[in-house]
Amino acid sequence: MKKLLLLLLTFTLCSCLWSQNQKKNSNIIIENSDFVNMNQDEVPGAIVFIGNVSVWHDGVRITCNKAYHFKDENYVKLFGSVKMNQGDSLFMDSRYAEYNGNRKFAYATGNVVMRSPDMTLTTDTVNFDRTIQQAFYNTYGTIVNGENTLKSKSGRYIAGQKKYEFRTAVTLTNPKHVLKSNHLDYYTNSGHSYVFGPSTITSREDYIYTENGFYDTKKNEAQLLTNSYIRYGTRIIKGDKLYYNKPKNYSSGTNNVRITDTVNKYVLEGHYGEIFRRPQGDSLVMTKHAVAKTLVEKDTLYTHARVMMVTGKQGGRIIRGYNNARFYKTDMSGKCDSIHSDEAHGLTRLIKRPVVWNGVNQMTGQEIHLVSSNKTKKLDSLKVLGNAFIIQKDTLGTGYTQIKGKNMYGKFRDNKLYEVDLVGNAEKIIYMYDKQELFGIDKGVGSSIHLELSDNKITSATLLRKIESQIYPDAELPQNVRKLRGFEWRGDEIIKSKDDIFPPEEQELHDKIVNRSEKEKLKEDKPMEPLRETLEYDRKNPGPALSKEKKP
């Protein structure tokens, strides 16, 4: 009984395998022909069919003027006006073709035109493997897909994915841009492009370079990875990851972002940045370890805030920094809650608890204005409004030279204060030395005070409309009256280098991102995986239903 069951199972399995093999290797059928030559005089081993020849094989129909049918090999050669179609999904015209029924493989040459509902390929020779539903060519081809035209020396079409693969020089052109790459995957249904290796996307206004990225030719937007940058006129944006949206005139960068303006000579850096292009002037926003670097008199001004913004056109730029703003230049530094710099008026406002250090001078007030000359671009003057203080630490002792007033107005020469006026309820405490020996402390009150400075140090203090003024020996002036009301020394906050402009939490964030980025660079770079919107495009954008042609 067991032997009988085993025999039946073996017979059944063999029958299934034979049936599948027969189905796989179904015979080519000649459906129609005006004339048949079976003498095999013209081509030994072949039946010759002439005139209105129609061939059928497993879902594909081929028509031509003449055919050689090698029945034993399940093979056919086709001549003259060859037209091959696979249902409603794929059509191919040529002057000559060959078709192998066992391998389900087609070869077409001579002015080949291959079409699907959404694209047309024109080339000299195409090989089409129906088993894996792939067509490939190596004879320079042109593909037209909607507004897109692609040209390359070679390519492969994967019908099931509606995707072209190019691994040699390819150019994609449409009215909006030109894309060039040596490694491009292009989806004909969605117009989505994936590039790998040096690639460029050029339009009339913009230029994009990337070595790994995605570009939606219909929406005109991109996601860019390796070594990417976008150039807008005079501005260049770089970053580990970039996003570009042409219709919205918007771009953004994530991690190690750098926006450079080559004409206005400034750089904006951070780990998240955005550019909004507007007719009235572009807007730039940077956060996460944000810093603006501006060239000033052959020196660089570094400005940081939690959020940095640059708006306006050339000559009328406005730079804003919000929350814990700080700046550093070799001869001046400062900090405040927010900073506002107006290029057209040469005015920089430090708002809310501002402090400026210029040489040995510390200046504080309710608001500080730094004014630059529009002609020379050099720092010209300073205004300290509300409870204005200028303080110098006594370098030979423990005291502080202090001058205060309601407002303060100072003038700069070569970025150093040389003249200062404190106006309204002016007071002074000045430590006076003779050859490094303290001989007295000048304490006085008046309507205003005029200061003269040399090399940032006070050389004279003239009390105008003085109410009270006296020089006290050191021993005779009590310690509790050696500081003016509102005195605040902020020496422990002095910004001594460009690295000091970053608070500890932002520096920690920066270090983490940079370290993670360096580790990512050590990994082998691979092409982007297709996005979900690419893979699900047909499901979310259904076209008209396609009929399936069946053998009569």
Coordinates of C-alpha atoms in Angstrom, one line a residue:
M1 CA 0.0 0.0 0.0
K2 CA 2.8 2.4 0.9
K3 CA 4.6 1.6 -2.4
L4 CA 1.4 2.4 -4.3
L5 CA 1.0 5.8 -2.5
L6 CA 4.6 6.6 -3.2
L7 CA 4.2 5.7 -6.9
L8 CA 1.1 7.9 -7.1
L9 CA 2.8 10.9 -5.4
T10 CA 5.8 10.5 -7.8
F11 CA 3.5 10.3 -10.8
T12 CA 1.6 13.4 -9.6
L13 CA 4.8 15.4 -9.0
C14 CA 6.2 14.5 -12.4
S15 CA 2.9 15.4 -14.1
C16 CA 2.9 18.8 -12.4
L17 CA 6.5 19.5 -13.4
W18 CA 5.8 18.4 -17.0
S19 CA 2.7 20.6 -17.0
Q20 CA 4.6 23.6 -15.7
N21 CA 7.4 23.1 -18.1
Q22 CA 5.0 22.8 -21.0
K23 CA 3.3 26.0 -19.9
K24 CA 6.6 27.8 -19.5
N25 CA 7.8 26.6 -23.0
S26 CA 4.5 27.0 -24.8
N27 CA 4.8 27.0 -28.6
I28 CA 4.8 30.0 -30.8
I29 CA 1.6 30.2 -32.9
I30 CA 1.4 31.7 -36.4
E31 CA -2.1 33.1 -36.5
N32 CA -2.1 34.6 -39.9
S33 CA -0.1 34.9 -43.2
D34 CA -0.9 35.6 -46.8
F35 CA 1.6 33.1 -48.1
V36 CA 3.4 30.1 -46.6
N37 CA 6.5 28.4 -48.0
M38 CA 7.1 25.0 -46.4
N39 CA 9.7 23.7 -48.8
Q40 CA 12.5 25.2 -46.7
D41 CA 14.3 26.2 -49.8
E42 CA 14.9 29.8 -48.6
V43 CA 15.9 29.0 -45.0
P44 CA 16.6 25.3 -44.1
G45 CA 14.8 24.2 -41.0
A46 CA 12.3 27.1 -41.2
I47 CA 8.8 27.7 -42.5
V48 CA 8.6 31.1 -44.4
F49 CA 5.5 33.2 -43.8
I50 CA 5.0 36.3 -46.1
G51 CA 2.4 39.1 -46.0
N52 CA 0.3 40.3 -43.0
V53 CA 2.1 37.8 -40.7
S54 CA 0.6 37.6 -37.1
V55 CA 2.5 35.7 -34.4
W56 CA 1.2 34.9 -30.9
H57 CA 3.1 33.6 -27.9
D58 CA 2.0 33.7 -24.2
G59 CA 0.5 37.1 -24.1
V60 CA 2.5 38.8 -26.8
R61 CA 1.4 39.4 -30.4
I62 CA 3.9 40.2 -33.1
T63 CA 3.0 41.4 -36.7
C64 CA 5.4 41.9 -39.6
N65 CA 5.8 41.5 -43.4
K66 CA 7.8 38.3 -43.3
A67 CA 8.7 35.7 -40.8
Y68 CA 11.0 32.6 -40.5
H69 CA 9.5 30.1 -38.1
F70 CA 11.9 27.6 -36.6
K71 CA 9.3 25.3 -35.1
D72 CA 11.6 22.8 -33.5
E73 CA 13.6 25.6 -31.8
N74 CA 10.4 27.5 -30.9
Y75 CA 12.0 30.5 -32.5
V76 CA 11.0 33.1 -35.0
K77 CA 12.8 35.8 -37.1
L78 CA 10.7 38.7 -38.2
F79 CA 11.3 41.2 -41.0
G80 CA 9.7 44.5 -42.1
S81 CA 7.5 46.7 -40.1
V82 CA 7.8 44.5 -37.0
K83 CA 5.2 45.4 -34.3
M84 CA 5.2 43.7 -31.0
N85 CA 2.8 44.4 -28.2
Q86 CA 2.4 42.9 -24.7
G87 CA -1.3 43.6 -23.8
D88 CA -1.9 47.3 -23.4
S89 CA 1.3 47.8 -21.3
L90 CA 4.2 47.6 -23.8
F91 CA 4.6 48.1 -27.6
M92 CA 7.7 47.8 -29.7
D93 CA 8.3 48.7 -33.4
S94 CA 11.4 47.9 -35.4
R95 CA 12.6 46.9 -38.9
Y96 CA 13.9 43.5 -37.7
A97 CA 13.3 41.3 -34.7
E98 CA 13.9 37.8 -33.3
Y99 CA 11.9 36.0 -30.6
N100 CA 12.8 32.9 -28.6
G101 CA 9.6 31.2 -27.2
N102 CA 11.5 29.0 -24.8
R103 CA 13.4 31.9 -23.2
K104 CA 10.6 34.4 -23.8
F105 CA 13.3 36.7 -25.1
A106 CA 13.0 39.3 -27.9
Y107 CA 15.7 41.1 -29.9
A108 CA 14.7 44.1 -32.0
T109 CA 16.9 46.4 -34.2
G110 CA 16.6 49.1 -36.8
N111 CA 14.8 52.3 -35.7
V112 CA 13.4 50.7 -32.6
V113 CA 10.5 52.5 -30.9
M114 CA 9.4 51.0 -27.5
R115 CA 6.3 52.5 -25.9
S116 CA 4.3 52.2 -22.7
P117 CA 1.3 54.3 -21.7
D118 CA 3.6 56.9 -20.1
M119 CA 6.8 56.8 -22.2
T120 CA 8.4 56.3 -25.6
L121 CA 12.0 55.0 -26.1
T122 CA 13.7 55.5 -29.5
T123 CA 17.0 53.7 -30.1
D124 CA 18.7 51.3 -32.6
T125 CA 18.6 48.0 -30.7
V126 CA 16.6 46.7 -27.8
N127 CA 16.8 43.3 -25.9
F128 CA 13.6 42.4 -24.0
D129 CA 13.6 39.6 -21.5
R130 CA 9.9 38.9 -20.8
T131 CA 10.7 36.4 -18.0
I132 CA 12.0 39.2 -15.8
Q133 CA 10.1 42.0 -17.8
Q134 CA 13.2 44.0 -18.5
A135 CA 14.4 45.7 -21.7
F136 CA 17.9 47.0 -22.2
Y137 CA 19.8 48.9 -24.9
N138 CA 23.4 50.0 -25.5
T139 CA 23.0 52.0 -28.7
Y140 CA 22.2 55.6 -27.5
G141 CA 18.5 56.1 -26.7
T142 CA 16.0 58.9 -26.3
I143 CA 13.1 58.5 -23.9
V144 CA 10.2 60.9 -23.9
N145 CA 8.0 60.9 -20.7
G146 CA 5.6 63.8 -20.5
E147 CA 7.7 67.0 -20.4
N148 CA 10.9 65.0 -19.6
T149 CA 13.3 63.9 -22.3
L150 CA 16.1 61.5 -21.3
K151 CA 19.2 60.7 -23.5
S152 CA 21.8 58.2 -22.7
K153 CA 24.3 55.7 -24.3
S154 CA 22.6 52.8 -22.6
G155 CA 19.7 52.0 -20.3
R156 CA 17.5 49.3 -18.8
Y157 CA 13.8 49.4 -18.4
I158 CA 12.1 47.4 -15.6
A159 CA 8.5 47.1 -16.7
G160 CA 7.1 45.9 -13.4
Q161 CA 8.5 48.9 -11.6
K162 CA 8.0 51.3 -14.5
K163 CA 11.6 52.3 -13.9
Y164 CA 14.6 53.1 -16.1
E165 CA 18.1 52.4 -14.8
F166 CA 21.0 54.4 -16.4
R167 CA 24.7 53.6 -15.5
T168 CA 26.4 55.8 -18.1
A169 CA 26.1 59.5 -18.9
V170 CA 22.4 60.4 -19.0
T171 CA 20.8 63.8 -19.4
L172 CA 17.2 64.6 -18.4
T173 CA 15.7 67.7 -19.9
N174 CA 12.4 69.5 -19.5
P175 CA 11.3 73.2 -19.7
K176 CA 12.2 73.8 -16.1
H177 CA 15.6 72.2 -15.6
V178 CA 18.4 69.9 -16.9
L179 CA 19.6 66.9 -14.9
K180 CA 22.9 65.2 -15.6
S181 CA 24.3 62.0 -14.0
N182 CA 26.1 58.8 -14.6
H183 CA 23.9 56.8 -12.2
L184 CA 20.1 57.5 -12.5
D185 CA 17.0 55.5 -11.6
Y186 CA 14.0 57.1 -13.3
Y187 CA 10.3 56.1 -12.7
T188 CA 8.2 56.9 -15.7
N189 CA 4.8 56.9 -13.9
S190 CA 5.8 59.4 -11.2
G191 CA 8.7 61.2 -12.8
H192 CA 10.8 60.5 -9.7
S193 CA 14.6 60.4 -10.2
Y194 CA 17.2 58.9 -7.9
V195 CA 20.8 59.9 -8.6
F196 CA 24.1 58.5 -7.2
G197 CA 27.5 59.8 -7.8
P198 CA 28.4 63.3 -9.2
S199 CA 25.1 64.8 -10.5
T200 CA 23.8 68.2 -11.3
I201 CA 20.4 69.8 -11.7
T202 CA 20.4 73.2 -13.5
S203 CA 17.6 75.7 -14.0
R204 CA 17.6 79.3 -15.1
E205 CA 17.7 80.5 -11.5
D206 CA 19.3 77.6 -9.5
Y207 CA 22.1 75.1 -9.7
I208 CA 22.1 71.9 -7.6
Y209 CA 25.0 69.5 -7.1
T210 CA 24.7 66.2 -5.3
E211 CA 26.2 62.7 -5.1
N212 CA 23.2 61.0 -3.6
G213 CA 19.7 62.3 -3.9
F214 CA 16.1 62.3 -5.0
Y215 CA 14.4 64.6 -7.5
D216 CA 10.7 64.8 -8.3
T217 CA 10.5 66.2 -11.8
K218 CA 6.8 66.9 -11.6
K219 CA 6.7 68.7 -8.3
N220 CA 10.2 70.2 -8.9
E221 CA 11.4 69.3 -5.4
A222 CA 14.5 67.4 -4.2
Q223 CA 16.0 65.6 -1.2
L224 CA 19.8 65.6 -1.3
L225 CA 22.4 63.8 0.7
T226 CA 26.1 63.3 0.1
N227 CA 28.2 66.4 -0.7
S228 CA 25.2 68.4 -1.8
Y229 CA 24.8 72.1 -2.3
I230 CA 22.3 74.5 -3.9
R231 CA 23.3 77.7 -5.5
Y232 CA 20.8 80.6 -5.7
G233 CA 22.4 83.5 -7.5
T234 CA 25.1 84.7 -5.0
R235 CA 24.1 82.3 -2.2
I236 CA 25.2 78.7 -1.7
I237 CA 23.6 76.4 0.9
K238 CA 25.4 73.2 2.0
G239 CA 24.5 70.5 4.5
D240 CA 24.4 66.8 5.3
K241 CA 20.8 66.8 4.2
L242 CA 19.1 69.4 1.9
Y243 CA 15.5 69.9 0.8
Y244 CA 14.6 71.9 -2.2
N245 CA 11.1 73.0 -3.4
K246 CA 11.1 75.3 -6.4
P247 CA 7.4 76.2 -6.6
K248 CA 7.5 77.4 -3.0
N249 CA 10.9 79.1 -3.5
Y250 CA 12.1 77.3 -0.3
S251 CA 15.1 75.2 0.7
S252 CA 16.3 73.8 4.0
G253 CA 19.4 72.1 5.4
T254 CA 19.9 69.8 8.3
N255 CA 23.3 69.2 10.1
N256 CA 26.5 71.0 9.3
V257 CA 24.6 73.6 7.3
R258 CA 26.5 76.5 5.8
I259 CA 24.9 79.4 3.8
T260 CA 27.4 81.6 2.0
D261 CA 26.8 84.9 0.2
T262 CA 29.7 85.5 -2.0
V263 CA 28.8 89.1 -2.8
N264 CA 27.7 90.4 0.5
K265 CA 30.6 88.5 2.2
Y266 CA 28.8 86.8 5.0
V267 CA 28.3 83.2 6.1
L268 CA 25.5 81.7 8.2
E269 CA 26.2 78.3 9.9
G270 CA 24.3 76.0 12.1
H271 CA 22.6 72.6 12.1
Y272 CA 19.2 73.6 10.7
G273 CA 18.7 76.4 8.2
E274 CA 16.0 77.6 5.8
I275 CA 15.9 79.9 2.8
F276 CA 12.8 81.6 1.6
R277 CA 13.2 83.3 -1.7
R278 CA 11.0 86.5 -2.1
P279 CA 10.9 89.4 -4.6
Q280 CA 11.5 91.9 -1.8
G281 CA 14.6 89.9 -0.7
D282 CA 15.4 86.5 0.5
S283 CA 15.0 85.4 4.1
L284 CA 17.5 83.1 5.8
V285 CA 16.9 81.4 9.2
M286 CA 19.4 79.4 11.1
T287 CA 19.1 77.5 14.5
K288 CA 21.0 74.9 16.5
H289 CA 24.5 76.3 17.1
A290 CA 23.7 79.2 14.7
V291 CA 26.4 81.7 13.9
A292 CA 26.6 84.6 11.4
K293 CA 30.1 85.4 10.1
T294 CA 30.5 88.9 8.5
L295 CA 33.6 90.4 7.0
V296 CA 34.2 93.8 8.7
E297 CA 37.4 95.8 7.9
K298 CA 39.5 92.7 7.1
D299 CA 38.3 91.1 10.3
T300 CA 35.4 88.7 10.9
L301 CA 32.4 89.5 13.2
Y302 CA 30.9 86.4 14.7
T303 CA 27.3 86.7 15.9
H304 CA 25.3 84.0 17.6
A305 CA 21.8 83.6 19.0
R306 CA 19.5 80.7 19.4
V307 CA 17.7 81.8 16.2
M308 CA 19.6 83.9 13.5
M309 CA 17.7 85.6 10.7
V310 CA 18.9 87.5 7.6
T311 CA 16.4 89.3 5.4
G312 CA 16.4 91.9 2.6
K313 CA 18.3 92.6 -0.6
Q314 CA 21.9 93.6 -1.0
G315 CA 22.6 96.9 0.7
G316 CA 19.5 96.6 2.8
R317 CA 20.1 93.5 4.7
I318 CA 18.8 93.1 8.3
I319 CA 20.4 90.5 10.6
R320 CA 18.4 89.5 13.7
G321 CA 19.4 87.2 16.6
Y322 CA 16.9 86.1 19.2
N323 CA 17.5 84.7 22.7
N324 CA 20.9 84.9 24.3
A325 CA 22.6 86.8 21.5
R326 CA 26.4 87.1 21.5
F327 CA 29.1 88.6 19.2
Y328 CA 32.8 88.5 19.0
K329 CA 35.4 90.5 17.0
T330 CA 39.1 90.7 17.8
D331 CA 38.7 94.2 19.2
M332 CA 35.1 94.0 20.6
S333 CA 32.6 91.6 22.0
G334 CA 29.2 91.7 23.6
K335 CA 26.0 89.9 24.6
C336 CA 22.3 90.7 25.0
D337 CA 18.9 89.0 24.8
S338 CA 18.4 90.0 21.1
I339 CA 20.4 91.8 18.4
H340 CA 19.1 93.7 15.4
S341 CA 21.5 94.9 12.7
D342 CA 20.3 97.2 9.8
E343 CA 22.8 97.4 6.9
A344 CA 21.1 100.3 5.2
H345 CA 21.4 102.6 8.3
G346 CA 24.6 101.0 9.6
L347 CA 22.8 100.5 13.0
T348 CA 23.2 97.5 15.3
R349 CA 20.9 97.5 18.3
L350 CA 21.6 95.3 21.4
I351 CA 18.4 94.8 23.2
K352 CA 17.6 93.7 26.8
R353 CA 20.5 93.5 29.3
P354 CA 23.2 94.4 26.8
V355 CA 26.9 94.6 27.6
V356 CA 29.8 95.5 25.3
W357 CA 33.5 95.0 25.9
N358 CA 35.9 97.2 24.0
G359 CA 39.5 96.7 25.2
V360 CA 39.4 97.2 29.0
N361 CA 36.0 99.0 28.8
Q362 CA 32.8 97.4 29.9
M363 CA 29.7 99.3 28.7
T364 CA 26.2 98.5 29.9
G365 CA 22.8 100.1 29.7
Q366 CA 19.1 99.4 28.9
E367 CA 19.9 99.4 25.2
I368 CA 23.1 99.8 23.2
H369 CA 23.4 101.1 19.6
L370 CA 26.6 100.6 17.5
V371 CA 26.7 102.8 14.4
S372 CA 28.9 102.2 11.4
S373 CA 29.7 104.5 8.5
N374 CA 27.9 103.6 5.3
K375 CA 30.8 104.9 3.3
T376 CA 33.8 103.3 5.1
K377 CA 31.8 100.4 6.7
K378 CA 33.9 101.1 9.9
L379 CA 32.5 101.4 13.4
D380 CA 31.8 105.1 13.9
S381 CA 30.0 105.7 17.1
L382 CA 28.1 104.2 20.1
K383 CA 25.0 105.1 22.0
V384 CA 24.1 103.6 25.4
L385 CA 20.5 104.5 26.4
G386 CA 19.2 104.3 29.9
N387 CA 21.4 103.8 33.0
A388 CA 24.6 104.0 30.9
F389 CA 27.8 102.7 32.5
I390 CA 31.4 102.5 31.4
I391 CA 33.6 100.5 33.8
Q392 CA 37.3 99.7 33.8
K393 CA 38.8 97.3 36.3
D394 CA 41.7 98.7 38.2
T395 CA 44.5 96.5 36.9
L396 CA 46.9 97.5 39.8
G397 CA 44.4 97.1 42.6
T398 CA 40.9 95.7 43.4
G399 CA 38.8 98.7 42.5
Y400 CA 36.8 99.8 39.4
T401 CA 36.9 103.1 37.5
Q402 CA 33.2 103.9 36.8
I403 CA 31.4 106.6 35.0
K404 CA 27.7 106.6 34.6
G405 CA 24.9 108.8 33.3
K406 CA 21.4 108.6 31.9
N407 CA 22.8 108.2 28.3
M408 CA 26.2 107.7 26.8
Y409 CA 27.6 108.7 23.4
G410 CA 30.9 107.5 22.2
K411 CA 33.1 107.9 19.1
F412 CA 35.4 105.4 17.6
R413 CA 38.7 105.7 15.7
D414 CA 40.2 102.5 14.3
N415 CA 37.6 100.6 16.3
K416 CA 38.8 102.1 19.6
L417 CA 36.9 104.6 21.7
Y418 CA 38.6 107.9 21.8
E419 CA 35.8 110.3 23.1
V420 CA 32.8 109.6 25.3
D421 CA 30.1 111.9 26.7
L422 CA 27.8 110.8 29.5
V423 CA 24.8 113.0 29.7
G424 CA 22.2 113.4 32.5
N425 CA 22.9 112.7 36.3
A426 CA 26.5 111.9 35.5
E427 CA 28.7 110.4 38.2
K428 CA 32.3 109.2 38.3
I429 CA 34.7 107.2 40.4
I430 CA 38.2 107.2 38.9
Y431 CA 41.3 105.6 40.3
M432 CA 44.2 108.0 39.7
Y433 CA 47.8 106.8 39.4
D434 CA 51.2 108.4 39.1
K435 CA 53.8 106.0 37.8
Q436 CA 51.8 103.0 38.9
E437 CA 51.2 104.4 42.4
L438 CA 47.6 105.2 43.4
F439 CA 47.5 108.8 44.7
G440 CA 43.8 109.3 44.9
I441 CA 40.2 108.4 44.0
D442 CA 38.3 111.0 42.0
K443 CA 34.6 111.0 43.0
G444 CA 32.2 113.5 41.6
V445 CA 28.6 114.3 40.4
G446 CA 27.5 116.6 37.7
S447 CA 25.2 117.2 34.7
S448 CA 27.5 115.5 32.2
I449 CA 31.0 114.1 31.9
H450 CA 33.3 114.2 28.9
L451 CA 36.0 111.5 28.6
E452 CA 39.1 111.4 26.5
L453 CA 40.6 107.9 25.9
S454 CA 43.8 106.6 24.4
D455 CA 44.3 103.0 23.5
N456 CA 40.9 102.4 25.1
K457 CA 42.1 103.8 28.5
I458 CA 40.6 106.9 30.1
T459 CA 43.2 109.7 30.1
S460 CA 40.9 112.5 31.3
A461 CA 37.4 113.0 32.7
T462 CA 35.9 116.5 32.7
L463 CA 32.9 117.0 34.8
L464 CA 30.6 119.6 33.3
R465 CA 28.3 121.7 35.5
K466 CA 29.7 119.9 38.4
I467 CA 27.7 119.7 41.6
E468 CA 30.3 118.0 43.7
S469 CA 33.8 116.6 42.9
Q470 CA 36.6 115.6 45.2
I471 CA 39.8 113.5 45.1
Y472 CA 40.1 111.3 48.1
P473 CA 43.2 109.5 49.4
D474 CA 42.7 105.8 49.2
A475 CA 42.6 105.4 53.0
E476 CA 39.9 108.1 53.4
L477 CA 37.3 106.7 51.0
P478 CA 35.1 104.0 52.6
Q479 CA 34.7 100.7 50.7
N480 CA 30.9 101.0 50.7
V481 CA 30.9 104.1 48.6
R482 CA 33.3 103.0 46.0
K483 CA 30.6 101.6 43.7
L484 CA 28.0 103.7 42.0
R485 CA 24.3 102.8 42.3
G486 CA 23.5 100.3 39.6
F487 CA 27.1 99.1 39.3
E488 CA 27.4 95.5 37.8
W489 CA 30.8 94.1 36.8
R490 CA 30.2 91.2 34.3
G491 CA 33.8 90.3 33.8
D492 CA 33.1 86.6 34.2
E493 CA 31.0 86.8 31.1
I494 CA 33.6 88.3 28.8
I495 CA 33.7 86.7 25.4
K496 CA 37.4 86.2 24.7
S497 CA 37.2 84.1 21.5
K498 CA 34.8 83.2 18.8
D499 CA 34.2 79.8 20.5
D500 CA 32.9 81.7 23.7
I501 CA 29.8 82.9 21.9
F502 CA 28.2 79.5 22.2
P503 CA 26.5 78.5 25.5
P504 CA 27.5 75.1 26.9
E505 CA 24.2 73.4 25.9
E506 CA 24.6 74.6 22.3
Q507 CA 28.2 73.5 22.2
E508 CA 27.2 70.1 23.5
L509 CA 24.5 69.8 20.8
H510 CA 27.1 70.8 18.1
D511 CA 29.6 68.2 19.3
K512 CA 27.0 65.4 19.2
I513 CA 25.9 66.3 15.7
V514 CA 29.5 66.6 14.4
N515 CA 30.5 63.3 15.9
R516 CA 27.5 61.5 14.6
S517 CA 28.1 63.0 11.1
E518 CA 31.8 61.9 11.1
K519 CA 30.7 58.4 11.9
E520 CA 28.2 58.4 9.1
K521 CA 30.9 59.5 6.7
L522 CA 32.9 56.4 7.5
K523 CA 30.1 54.1 6.3
E524 CA 29.9 53.0 2.7
D525 CA 27.7 55.4 0.7
K526 CA 24.8 53.7 -0.9
P527 CA 22.0 55.0 -3.2
M528 CA 18.9 56.2 -1.6
E529 CA 16.1 53.6 -1.1
P530 CA 13.0 54.5 -3.1
L531 CA 10.6 56.6 -1.1
R532 CA 7.2 55.4 -0.1
E533 CA 5.6 58.0 -2.4
T534 CA 7.5 56.4 -5.3
L535 CA 6.5 52.9 -4.5
E536 CA 2.9 53.8 -3.8
Y537 CA 2.5 56.3 -6.7
D538 CA 0.1 54.2 -8.8
R539 CA -2.0 53.2 -5.9
K540 CA -2.4 56.9 -4.8
N541 CA -2.7 58.1 -8.4
P542 CA -4.7 55.5 -10.2
G543 CA -5.0 55.8 -14.0
P544 CA -7.6 54.3 -16.4
A545 CA -8.0 50.6 -16.1
L546 CA -6.0 48.7 -18.7
S547 CA -7.6 45.8 -20.6
K548 CA -5.7 42.5 -20.9
E549 CA -5.5 41.1 -24.4
K550 CA -6.2 37.3 -24.5
K551 CA -5.4 34.8 -27.2
P552 CA -8.5 34.3 -29.4

